[in-house]
XYZ file of C-alpha atoms in Angstrom:
605
model
C 2.146 -72.019 -19.850
C 5.556 -73.327 -20.832
C 6.956 -76.624 -22.091
C 9.522 -76.874 -19.276
C 12.442 -75.660 -21.399
C 14.971 -73.289 -19.775
C 13.867 -69.677 -19.683
C 15.515 -67.504 -22.323
C 16.725 -64.047 -21.388
C 14.171 -61.500 -22.549
C 15.230 -58.738 -24.903
C 13.703 -55.252 -24.971
C 12.191 -54.924 -28.441
C 11.159 -51.560 -29.887
C 7.524 -51.337 -31.019
C 6.936 -51.623 -34.760
C 7.081 -48.182 -36.484
C 3.603 -48.771 -37.955
C 2.074 -48.308 -34.499
C 3.048 -44.605 -34.443
C 1.622 -43.688 -37.844
C -0.284 -40.395 -37.198
C -3.087 -41.189 -39.651
C -3.637 -44.593 -38.047
C -3.658 -43.084 -34.560
C -6.182 -40.427 -35.649
C -8.458 -43.136 -37.019
C -8.041 -45.104 -33.793
C -8.983 -42.044 -31.748
C -11.984 -41.406 -34.009
C -13.487 -44.759 -33.006
C -14.145 -43.245 -29.584
C -13.231 -46.578 -27.978
C -11.012 -47.203 -24.963
C -10.220 -49.780 -22.289
C -13.872 -50.195 -21.328
C -16.541 -52.763 -22.244
C -18.551 -52.070 -25.387
C -21.582 -54.320 -25.941
C -21.206 -54.567 -29.736
C -17.560 -55.628 -29.536
C -18.111 -57.924 -26.545
C -20.660 -59.677 -28.783
C -17.976 -60.229 -31.453
C -15.663 -61.691 -28.803
C -18.396 -64.065 -27.596
C -19.077 -65.224 -31.168
C -15.386 -65.983 -31.718
C -15.210 -67.887 -28.441
C -18.347 -69.903 -29.194
C -17.760 -70.612 -32.905
C -14.050 -71.427 -32.592
C -14.354 -73.046 -29.154
C -11.505 -71.033 -27.595
C -11.240 -69.894 -23.950
C -10.131 -66.348 -24.821
C -11.275 -64.059 -27.628
C -10.441 -60.349 -27.977
C -11.267 -57.308 -30.043
C -7.840 -55.715 -29.562
C -7.025 -52.167 -30.703
C -3.371 -51.138 -30.627
C -2.025 -47.655 -29.942
C 1.617 -46.535 -29.888
C 1.996 -47.520 -26.214
C -0.592 -50.215 -25.397
C -3.351 -52.508 -26.592
C -6.872 -52.236 -25.208
C -9.953 -54.424 -25.482
C -13.427 -52.943 -26.100
C -14.496 -56.572 -26.629
C -13.162 -59.429 -24.484
C -14.034 -62.899 -23.268
C -12.030 -65.190 -20.960
C -9.141 -62.938 -19.901
C -7.630 -63.833 -16.500
C -7.428 -61.209 -13.771
C -6.179 -58.592 -13.394
C -6.323 -58.164 -17.164
C -10.067 -58.801 -17.380
C -10.714 -55.760 -15.186
C -8.031 -53.572 -16.731
C -9.113 -54.313 -20.321
C -5.640 -53.364 -21.566
C -1.999 -54.487 -21.514
C 1.331 -52.880 -22.347
C 2.900 -53.765 -25.684
C 5.178 -56.223 -23.869
C 2.075 -58.453 -23.668
C 0.770 -57.831 -27.193
C 0.644 -60.273 -30.095
C -1.816 -58.034 -31.953
C 0.813 -55.334 -32.515
C 2.405 -57.694 -35.037
C -0.848 -57.998 -36.979
C -0.805 -54.182 -37.240
C 2.809 -54.345 -38.389
C 2.483 -57.077 -41.055
C -1.079 -56.022 -42.079
C -2.110 -59.659 -42.735
C -3.495 -62.446 -40.514
C -1.089 -63.962 -38.017
C -1.793 -67.625 -37.200
C 0.386 -69.434 -34.621
C -0.352 -73.017 -33.552
C 2.261 -72.689 -30.759
C 3.637 -69.189 -30.126
C 6.559 -70.547 -28.137
C 8.098 -71.798 -31.363
C 8.116 -68.491 -33.273
C 11.033 -66.046 -32.801
C 8.811 -63.001 -33.342
C 6.748 -63.707 -30.220
C 8.371 -66.417 -28.158
C 9.733 -63.854 -25.625
C 6.402 -62.017 -25.367
C 5.211 -61.756 -21.739
C 1.665 -62.688 -22.755
C 2.788 -66.329 -23.018
C 3.643 -66.479 -19.323
C 1.269 -63.886 -17.829
C -1.855 -64.413 -19.959
C -1.343 -68.061 -20.988
C -1.239 -67.312 -24.737
C 0.025 -70.341 -26.628
C -2.127 -70.795 -29.735
C -3.042 -67.506 -31.451
C -5.017 -66.549 -34.544
C -5.467 -62.825 -35.280
C -7.265 -61.161 -38.197
C -6.626 -57.471 -39.068
C -9.295 -54.892 -38.158
C -9.158 -52.043 -40.663
C -10.647 -48.636 -41.386
C -11.986 -47.540 -44.781
C -8.463 -46.631 -45.942
C -7.160 -50.099 -45.079
C -5.151 -48.938 -42.072
C -4.881 -51.748 -39.508
C -6.172 -50.595 -36.129
C -5.892 -53.880 -34.303
C -6.915 -57.511 -34.414
C -9.861 -59.818 -33.809
C -8.076 -62.731 -32.198
C -8.743 -66.231 -30.877
C -6.435 -67.542 -28.112
C -5.884 -70.960 -26.551
C -3.642 -71.901 -23.627
C -2.417 -75.062 -25.373
C -1.059 -75.789 -28.861
C -3.745 -75.877 -31.518
C -3.939 -76.658 -35.219
C -6.304 -74.032 -36.626
C -8.580 -75.416 -39.326
C -9.379 -73.647 -42.573
C -13.035 -73.399 -41.518
C -12.122 -71.763 -38.218
C -9.879 -69.225 -39.922
C -12.583 -68.474 -42.513
C -15.107 -67.907 -39.717
C -12.644 -65.646 -37.880
C -11.971 -63.684 -41.085
C -15.736 -63.190 -41.685
C -16.235 -62.004 -38.119
C -13.204 -59.663 -38.477
C -14.769 -58.156 -41.618
C -18.029 -57.518 -39.725
C -16.078 -56.135 -36.762
C -14.160 -53.819 -39.102
C -17.489 -52.565 -40.477
C -18.577 -51.712 -36.937
C -15.318 -49.830 -36.379
C -15.851 -47.877 -39.610
C -19.365 -46.949 -38.512
C -17.949 -45.652 -35.237
C -15.354 -43.599 -37.129
C -18.024 -42.268 -39.511
C -20.274 -41.414 -36.572
C -17.421 -39.602 -34.883
C -16.700 -37.798 -38.152
C -20.314 -36.691 -38.437
C -20.301 -35.547 -34.837
C -17.019 -33.734 -35.421
C -18.516 -32.041 -38.498
C -21.437 -30.886 -36.377
C -19.023 -29.693 -33.708
C -17.101 -27.744 -36.327
C -20.292 -26.107 -37.544
C -21.154 -25.175 -33.957
C -17.632 -23.890 -33.336
C -17.703 -21.878 -36.550
C -21.035 -20.369 -35.532
C -19.657 -19.580 -32.074
C -16.597 -17.937 -33.647
C -18.804 -15.788 -35.874
C -20.927 -14.786 -32.893
C -17.810 -14.008 -30.879
C -16.328 -11.858 -33.648
C -19.644 -10.128 -34.270
C -19.988 -9.171 -30.605
C -16.317 -8.575 -29.860
C -16.113 -5.021 -31.165
C -19.153 -4.024 -29.123
C -17.758 -5.773 -26.038
C -14.402 -4.021 -26.326
C -15.970 -0.672 -27.170
C -17.913 -0.705 -23.898
C -14.947 0.716 -21.980
C -11.959 2.983 -22.536
C -9.846 1.480 -19.754
C -7.001 -0.740 -21.023
C -7.136 -3.104 -18.044
C -10.877 -3.616 -18.489
C -10.380 -4.231 -22.230
C -7.854 -6.982 -21.494
C -10.038 -8.661 -18.855
C -13.141 -8.594 -21.060
C -11.180 -10.015 -23.984
C -9.757 -12.845 -21.860
C -13.161 -13.709 -20.417
C -14.610 -13.768 -23.948
C -12.052 -16.258 -25.281
C -11.996 -18.672 -22.314
C -13.431 -21.292 -22.427
C -15.008 -20.722 -25.860
C -11.732 -20.797 -27.794
C -9.197 -22.153 -25.294
C -8.659 -23.721 -21.890
C -6.530 -20.771 -20.822
C -5.037 -17.671 -22.313
C -2.421 -14.971 -21.786
C -2.800 -11.377 -22.981
C 0.544 -9.597 -23.076
C 1.130 -5.871 -23.619
C 4.621 -4.552 -24.290
C 6.340 -1.493 -22.916
C 8.673 0.925 -24.699
C 11.504 -1.649 -24.594
C 9.416 -4.222 -26.442
C 9.262 -6.519 -23.395
C 6.071 -7.431 -21.501
C 4.850 -4.729 -19.111
C 1.335 -6.024 -18.432
C -0.035 -9.592 -18.585
C -3.606 -10.735 -17.993
C -4.278 -14.477 -17.665
C -7.490 -16.510 -17.355
C -8.041 -20.282 -16.911
C -11.338 -22.054 -17.460
C -11.007 -23.782 -14.069
C -11.449 -21.255 -11.218
C -9.341 -23.542 -9.023
C -6.364 -22.692 -11.263
C -6.683 -18.914 -10.817
C -3.719 -18.657 -8.442
C -1.537 -20.754 -10.785
C -2.412 -18.801 -13.919
C -1.932 -15.460 -12.127
C 1.500 -16.598 -10.918
C 2.379 -17.733 -14.451
C 1.420 -14.284 -15.745
C 3.505 -12.601 -13.051
C 6.595 -14.646 -13.941
C 6.043 -14.142 -17.662
C 6.759 -10.402 -17.364
C 10.445 -11.077 -16.720
C 10.842 -14.805 -17.358
C 10.715 -15.159 -21.168
C 13.800 -16.565 -22.850
C 15.090 -15.677 -26.304
C 13.418 -18.854 -27.642
C 9.962 -17.905 -26.364
C 7.132 -18.066 -28.893
C 5.587 -14.968 -27.313
C 8.799 -12.973 -27.707
C 9.075 -14.146 -31.310
C 5.556 -12.883 -32.040
C 6.230 -9.583 -30.257
C 9.468 -9.174 -32.204
C 8.327 -10.214 -35.687
C 4.588 -9.590 -35.606
C 4.023 -13.019 -37.184
C 1.602 -15.555 -35.586
C 2.777 -18.930 -34.283
C 0.809 -22.199 -34.214
C 1.946 -25.066 -32.011
C -0.577 -27.753 -32.972
C 1.333 -30.210 -30.799
C 3.029 -28.812 -27.714
C 4.412 -30.015 -24.399
C 6.136 -28.825 -21.251
C 9.356 -28.832 -23.247
C 8.015 -25.803 -25.134
C 7.384 -24.020 -21.830
C 10.824 -24.915 -20.468
C 12.519 -23.784 -23.689
C 10.643 -20.479 -23.718
C 11.290 -19.462 -20.114
C 14.215 -18.618 -17.849
C 12.400 -19.462 -14.601
C 12.011 -23.201 -13.858
C 8.876 -22.483 -11.808
C 6.987 -21.641 -15.001
C 7.345 -25.197 -16.325
C 5.955 -26.722 -13.132
C 3.028 -24.286 -13.200
C 2.493 -25.046 -16.886
C 2.252 -28.739 -15.990
C -0.629 -27.972 -13.589
C -2.358 -25.665 -16.059
C -2.085 -28.165 -18.926
C -0.506 -27.655 -22.348
C -0.894 -29.832 -25.434
C -1.509 -27.210 -28.131
C -1.086 -23.444 -28.394
C -1.239 -20.496 -30.752
C 0.105 -16.984 -30.366
C -0.918 -13.965 -32.463
C 0.094 -10.300 -32.440
C -2.083 -7.464 -31.171
C -1.538 -4.618 -33.626
C -2.429 -0.938 -33.510
C -4.108 0.665 -36.516
C -0.718 1.630 -37.988
C 0.670 -1.899 -37.671
C 2.703 -1.399 -34.486
C 2.768 -4.536 -32.327
C 1.190 -3.634 -28.986
C 1.244 -7.132 -27.532
C 0.269 -10.747 -28.091
C -2.627 -13.131 -27.460
C -1.630 -16.662 -26.469
C -4.280 -19.397 -26.399
C -3.532 -22.798 -24.819
C -5.401 -26.125 -24.776
C -4.621 -29.163 -22.674
C -4.724 -32.790 -23.826
C -8.487 -33.153 -23.249
C -9.326 -30.611 -25.937
C -8.853 -30.659 -29.693
C -5.592 -29.312 -31.059
C -5.567 -25.827 -32.549
C -5.644 -25.673 -36.330
C -5.423 -23.080 -39.093
C -9.073 -22.069 -38.617
C -8.387 -21.270 -34.973
C -5.321 -19.292 -36.014
C -7.325 -17.157 -38.475
C -9.928 -16.466 -35.787
C -7.258 -15.464 -33.296
C -5.531 -13.177 -35.835
C -8.845 -11.385 -36.380
C -9.328 -11.054 -32.619
C -5.804 -9.640 -32.298
C -6.590 -7.020 -34.937
C -9.820 -5.945 -33.214
C -8.184 -5.973 -29.804
C -5.382 -3.790 -31.136
C -7.877 -1.168 -32.247
C -9.618 -1.201 -28.858
C -6.355 -1.075 -26.889
C -5.004 1.689 -29.121
C -8.147 3.735 -28.536
C -7.966 3.041 -24.809
C -4.324 4.116 -24.622
C -5.044 7.313 -26.535
C -8.007 7.984 -24.268
C -5.881 7.415 -21.173
C -3.268 9.910 -22.359
C -5.917 12.492 -23.275
C -7.729 12.000 -19.996
C -4.512 12.471 -18.037
C -3.764 15.726 -19.879
C -7.343 16.890 -19.348
C -7.290 16.127 -15.635
C -3.956 17.885 -15.168
C -5.340 20.914 -17.006
C -8.539 20.866 -14.961
C -6.740 20.589 -11.625
C -4.289 23.330 -12.613
C -7.282 25.660 -12.837
C -8.538 24.800 -9.348
C -7.295 27.036 -6.506
C -5.409 26.229 -3.351
C -7.738 26.690 -0.395
C -6.827 29.433 2.100
C -6.099 28.853 5.777
C -8.687 30.708 7.893
C -8.685 30.837 11.713
C -11.706 29.070 13.198
C -12.833 27.801 9.764
C -11.946 24.503 8.121
C -12.168 24.145 4.336
C -12.124 21.075 2.085
C -12.809 20.689 -1.623
C -13.001 17.996 -4.249
C -13.207 17.863 -8.020
C -14.012 14.642 -9.864
C -14.542 14.319 -13.634
C -17.329 12.241 -15.107
C -16.658 8.521 -15.506
C -15.353 7.314 -18.917
C -15.032 10.786 -20.363
C -11.896 12.543 -21.487
C -13.183 16.110 -21.767
C -12.380 18.748 -19.209
C -15.431 20.541 -17.887
C -16.765 23.819 -16.638
C -17.255 22.922 -12.961
C -15.244 25.106 -10.556
C -14.946 26.310 -6.999
C -12.998 29.077 -5.311
C -12.311 30.486 -1.841
C -10.240 33.473 -0.791
C -9.923 35.809 2.190
C -10.806 39.512 1.957
C -8.483 42.161 3.441
C -10.923 42.588 6.346
C -10.816 38.831 7.142
C -14.118 37.826 5.549
C -14.124 34.569 3.547
C -15.527 34.587 0.027
C -16.545 31.136 -1.217
C -17.929 30.427 -4.663
C -18.940 27.495 -6.812
C -20.240 27.338 -10.377
C -20.800 25.372 -13.530
C -20.141 26.707 -17.031
C -22.138 25.027 -19.791
C -20.174 22.477 -21.838
C -17.589 19.696 -21.423
C -14.630 20.694 -23.575
C -11.523 22.828 -23.630
C -13.628 25.885 -24.466
C -15.808 25.325 -21.381
C -12.692 24.955 -19.223
C -11.228 28.173 -20.604
C -14.513 29.982 -19.987
C -14.564 28.562 -16.461
C -11.104 30.026 -15.862
C -12.265 33.435 -17.095
C -15.337 33.380 -14.858
C -13.384 32.380 -11.763
C -10.920 35.206 -12.332
C -13.813 37.649 -12.862
C -15.344 36.563 -9.547
C -12.049 37.216 -7.753
C -11.412 40.540 -9.447
C -14.992 41.707 -8.952
C -15.224 40.737 -5.260
C -11.773 41.190 -3.770
C -11.528 44.200 -1.470
C -15.177 45.220 -1.857
C -17.646 45.411 1.013
C -20.748 45.118 -1.201
C -23.379 42.553 -0.370
C -23.001 39.326 -2.315
C -26.148 40.144 -4.306
C -24.531 43.393 -5.470
C -21.321 41.561 -6.278
C -23.270 39.118 -8.450
C -25.028 42.044 -10.177
C -21.653 43.636 -10.943
C -20.392 40.282 -12.199
C -23.323 40.040 -14.609
C -22.534 43.539 -15.858
C -18.882 42.677 -16.399
C -19.798 39.571 -18.418
C -22.127 41.618 -20.626
C -19.801 44.598 -20.914
C -16.812 42.480 -21.901
C -19.076 40.493 -24.237
C -17.864 37.210 -22.819
C -19.722 34.138 -24.179
C -20.506 32.841 -20.717
C -23.625 30.969 -19.604
C -23.157 29.631 -16.116
C -24.757 28.873 -12.777
C -23.019 30.053 -9.618
C -23.384 30.578 -5.868
C -21.409 33.328 -4.101
C -21.053 33.265 -0.302
C -19.532 35.715 2.186
C -18.767 34.413 5.702
C -18.152 37.152 8.305
C -17.037 36.641 11.927
C -19.404 38.124 14.551
C -18.271 39.949 17.705
C -20.730 37.927 19.741
C -19.269 34.684 18.413
C -20.082 32.519 15.424
C -20.318 33.628 11.830
C -22.811 35.402 9.598
C -23.227 33.868 6.177
C -24.797 35.663 3.203
C -25.236 34.190 -0.220
C -26.572 34.856 -3.688
C -27.602 32.076 -6.065
C -27.690 32.427 -9.857
C -29.569 29.326 -11.027
C -27.302 26.934 -9.101
C -28.371 23.941 -6.930
C -29.088 25.200 -3.385
C -26.321 25.178 -0.790
C -26.797 22.894 2.222
C -26.095 23.494 5.881
C -25.294 20.510 8.122
C -25.928 21.723 11.650
C -24.019 20.517 14.691
C -26.264 17.744 15.929
C -26.844 16.256 12.438
C -29.848 18.188 11.063
C -29.563 19.318 7.434
C -31.015 22.587 6.058
C -31.522 23.570 2.433
C -30.560 27.232 1.896
C -33.559 28.098 -0.225
C -33.849 31.407 -2.074
C -36.146 32.853 -4.748
C -35.015 31.442 -8.121
C -32.762 33.765 -10.100
C -31.484 33.558 -13.676
C -28.159 32.206 -14.818
C -25.154 34.448 -15.197
C -24.398 35.824 -18.632
C -27.947 36.479 -19.882
C -28.444 39.463 -22.177
C -31.067 41.119 -19.956
C -29.790 42.831 -16.773
C -30.868 41.080 -13.572
C -30.920 42.551 -10.049
C -29.448 39.891 -7.754
C -30.508 39.433 -4.124
C -28.741 38.371 -0.943
C -29.890 35.829 1.637
C -28.420 35.291 5.092
C -28.063 32.644 7.796
C -25.932 32.060 10.860
C -23.040 29.619 11.032
C -22.365 28.291 14.535
C -19.487 26.200 15.821
C -19.710 22.697 14.338
C -21.962 23.762 11.430
C -20.879 22.825 7.901
C -21.696 24.670 4.683
C -21.746 22.458 1.603
C -21.537 23.932 -1.917
C -21.699 21.498 -4.858
C -22.395 21.223 -8.580
C -25.243 19.268 -10.126
C -23.078 16.225 -10.903
C -23.619 15.188 -7.285
C -27.403 14.947 -7.596
C -28.344 14.715 -11.267
C -29.013 11.386 -13.062
C -30.759 10.492 -16.283
C -33.119 8.112 -14.513
C -34.394 10.517 -11.852
C -35.228 14.166 -11.272
C -32.937 16.655 -9.567
C -35.438 16.859 -6.690
C -35.072 13.111 -6.138
C -31.289 13.424 -6.256
C -31.356 16.277 -3.732
C -33.583 14.239 -1.397
C -31.111 11.344 -1.551
C -28.221 13.721 -0.814
C -30.064 15.066 2.228
C -30.521 11.523 3.521
C -26.798 10.818 3.109
C -25.859 13.999 4.956
C -28.097 13.426 7.953
C -26.000 12.597 11.010
C -22.651 13.316 9.313
C -21.846 16.372 11.454
C -19.189 14.455 13.399
C -17.322 13.186 10.322
C -14.005 14.898 9.563
C -14.510 17.264 6.663
C -12.243 15.345 4.239
C -14.034 12.084 5.050
C -17.387 13.756 4.439
C -16.312 14.920 0.968
C -14.916 11.481 0.102
C -18.110 9.819 1.319
C -20.283 11.991 -0.917
C -18.191 11.300 -4.010
C -17.897 7.556 -3.290
C -21.681 7.232 -2.997
C -22.040 8.309 -6.628
C -21.637 4.940 -8.365
C -21.534 6.112 -11.987
C -20.877 9.801 -12.494
C -22.606 11.166 -15.594
C -21.316 14.709 -15.039
C -18.347 16.428 -13.438
C -18.702 17.073 -9.729
C -17.193 19.870 -7.614
C -17.572 20.165 -3.820
C -16.588 22.955 -1.424
C -17.213 22.463 2.301
C -16.674 25.051 5.070
C -16.993 24.134 8.760
C -16.993 26.532 11.712
C -14.679 25.400 14.544
């Protein structure tokens, strides 16, 4: 409503500085109120309307950008539905500013408010507002009475409004106290969760020696318990990121967070918080953050747009250190605006996690290097298979899962001067460098003992036993020795001798599988001399001989007989598979290898 006077040009007026006071805004947030009806505060508005006989009464709380009404009576639309206005329509912001009641019989006459849009859009002419305060006296808003025509407020009306404002302030303080109590409980729960996380973290990270698995498990542990999303960064020799793992609490954001991680490897600027942590080893806490932090810390504009979708309002970044203090990488935790800002307690927790992660990653890296050396050593001891007319050979060696030691499993195949093929497989006791060295000695003894000799394989094994005893070699091993001889009438004759080794298998053309059984004989290397025997069978075109070590069939949760039965089932009907595919199939079917596995397959063509 206006008095018909000419409209004055409106000036843009900056909000009072008091509105942005951080302590006041924290108290306002702690009320838990927003632009939605609240029965208790609607009741206060109704009392003001009834007792002061005004058409509009509001419980108005004022933030840095708006005012909102948890209690309201008589507002015109669309404001009644919105329950909030911008500060351009706020008289109550001035009550917050001056911290005392503001009473205006006719607002159009007062320079402070005469250009306020509430006069025209909401019909505010007469206004009386009493401060609503928290326990520290900070003004959060106003309990106000509004009329659309000039009004002389009586002392009784203002006293009634002041009394109601005091009661309304008490209700606000109860809400803040309730929120504080709930926050205290939440902190206790979070502290308990942090302790549980730290208590279980070492065990979680110790469950694997693979660096990639360590990073993924760590990320999954921290999100969403500690953060909305996180980045785990490992550095290379240059000190720049070489590997980044990222996780977001919302599965729908997986593609975004993975892309962010991909860009992070090469897209960090000199001002990046992550690079600062990697360079200095000192943690960083950004209790209040925004997309400007992302833009400043990156050289690729795409990262800022992705960061907007992922959400960033608070972050912390801590170093991942090896036992000697070397910075291996960084952990970055990020929260969006819907979650509480990170604080010093979160930073201490993250620093502890970084220390534990550094130990696990350091161990994993050392394990990876040792395992690589061990595998190279093991494979250097395995022979190159010969090329034999009308015979196809394939072999595989696979170390046990999650173990760095080399082992004593071995195979060998070589051609005699007369064209016969000698094939052998064995397993020396132990899983260490000593076992591997012993394996190398035994393989060389087999070659030296058998090459150029026409003796039956049983005699060759007897001579081998004698050589082990005579040379006083500390060898205890199982082995199978096979001679395959071409026959004038076609096909091959196969003879074998088995010293305590799992039985060889014969996959016949047509798919049937035979176990090459023989009377049990003692291991190689025993002190008492043993007379070895030879067994024989025919090998026709399309037949496949399979020699293997016990890693293929032995498990802790079942007997060797059960493992052999399962292997026979897998082999049935595999006669048409290419030999390399057959070997790969057998190794792939072993889900968790508890022992090294060696395979040697020979197929007649």
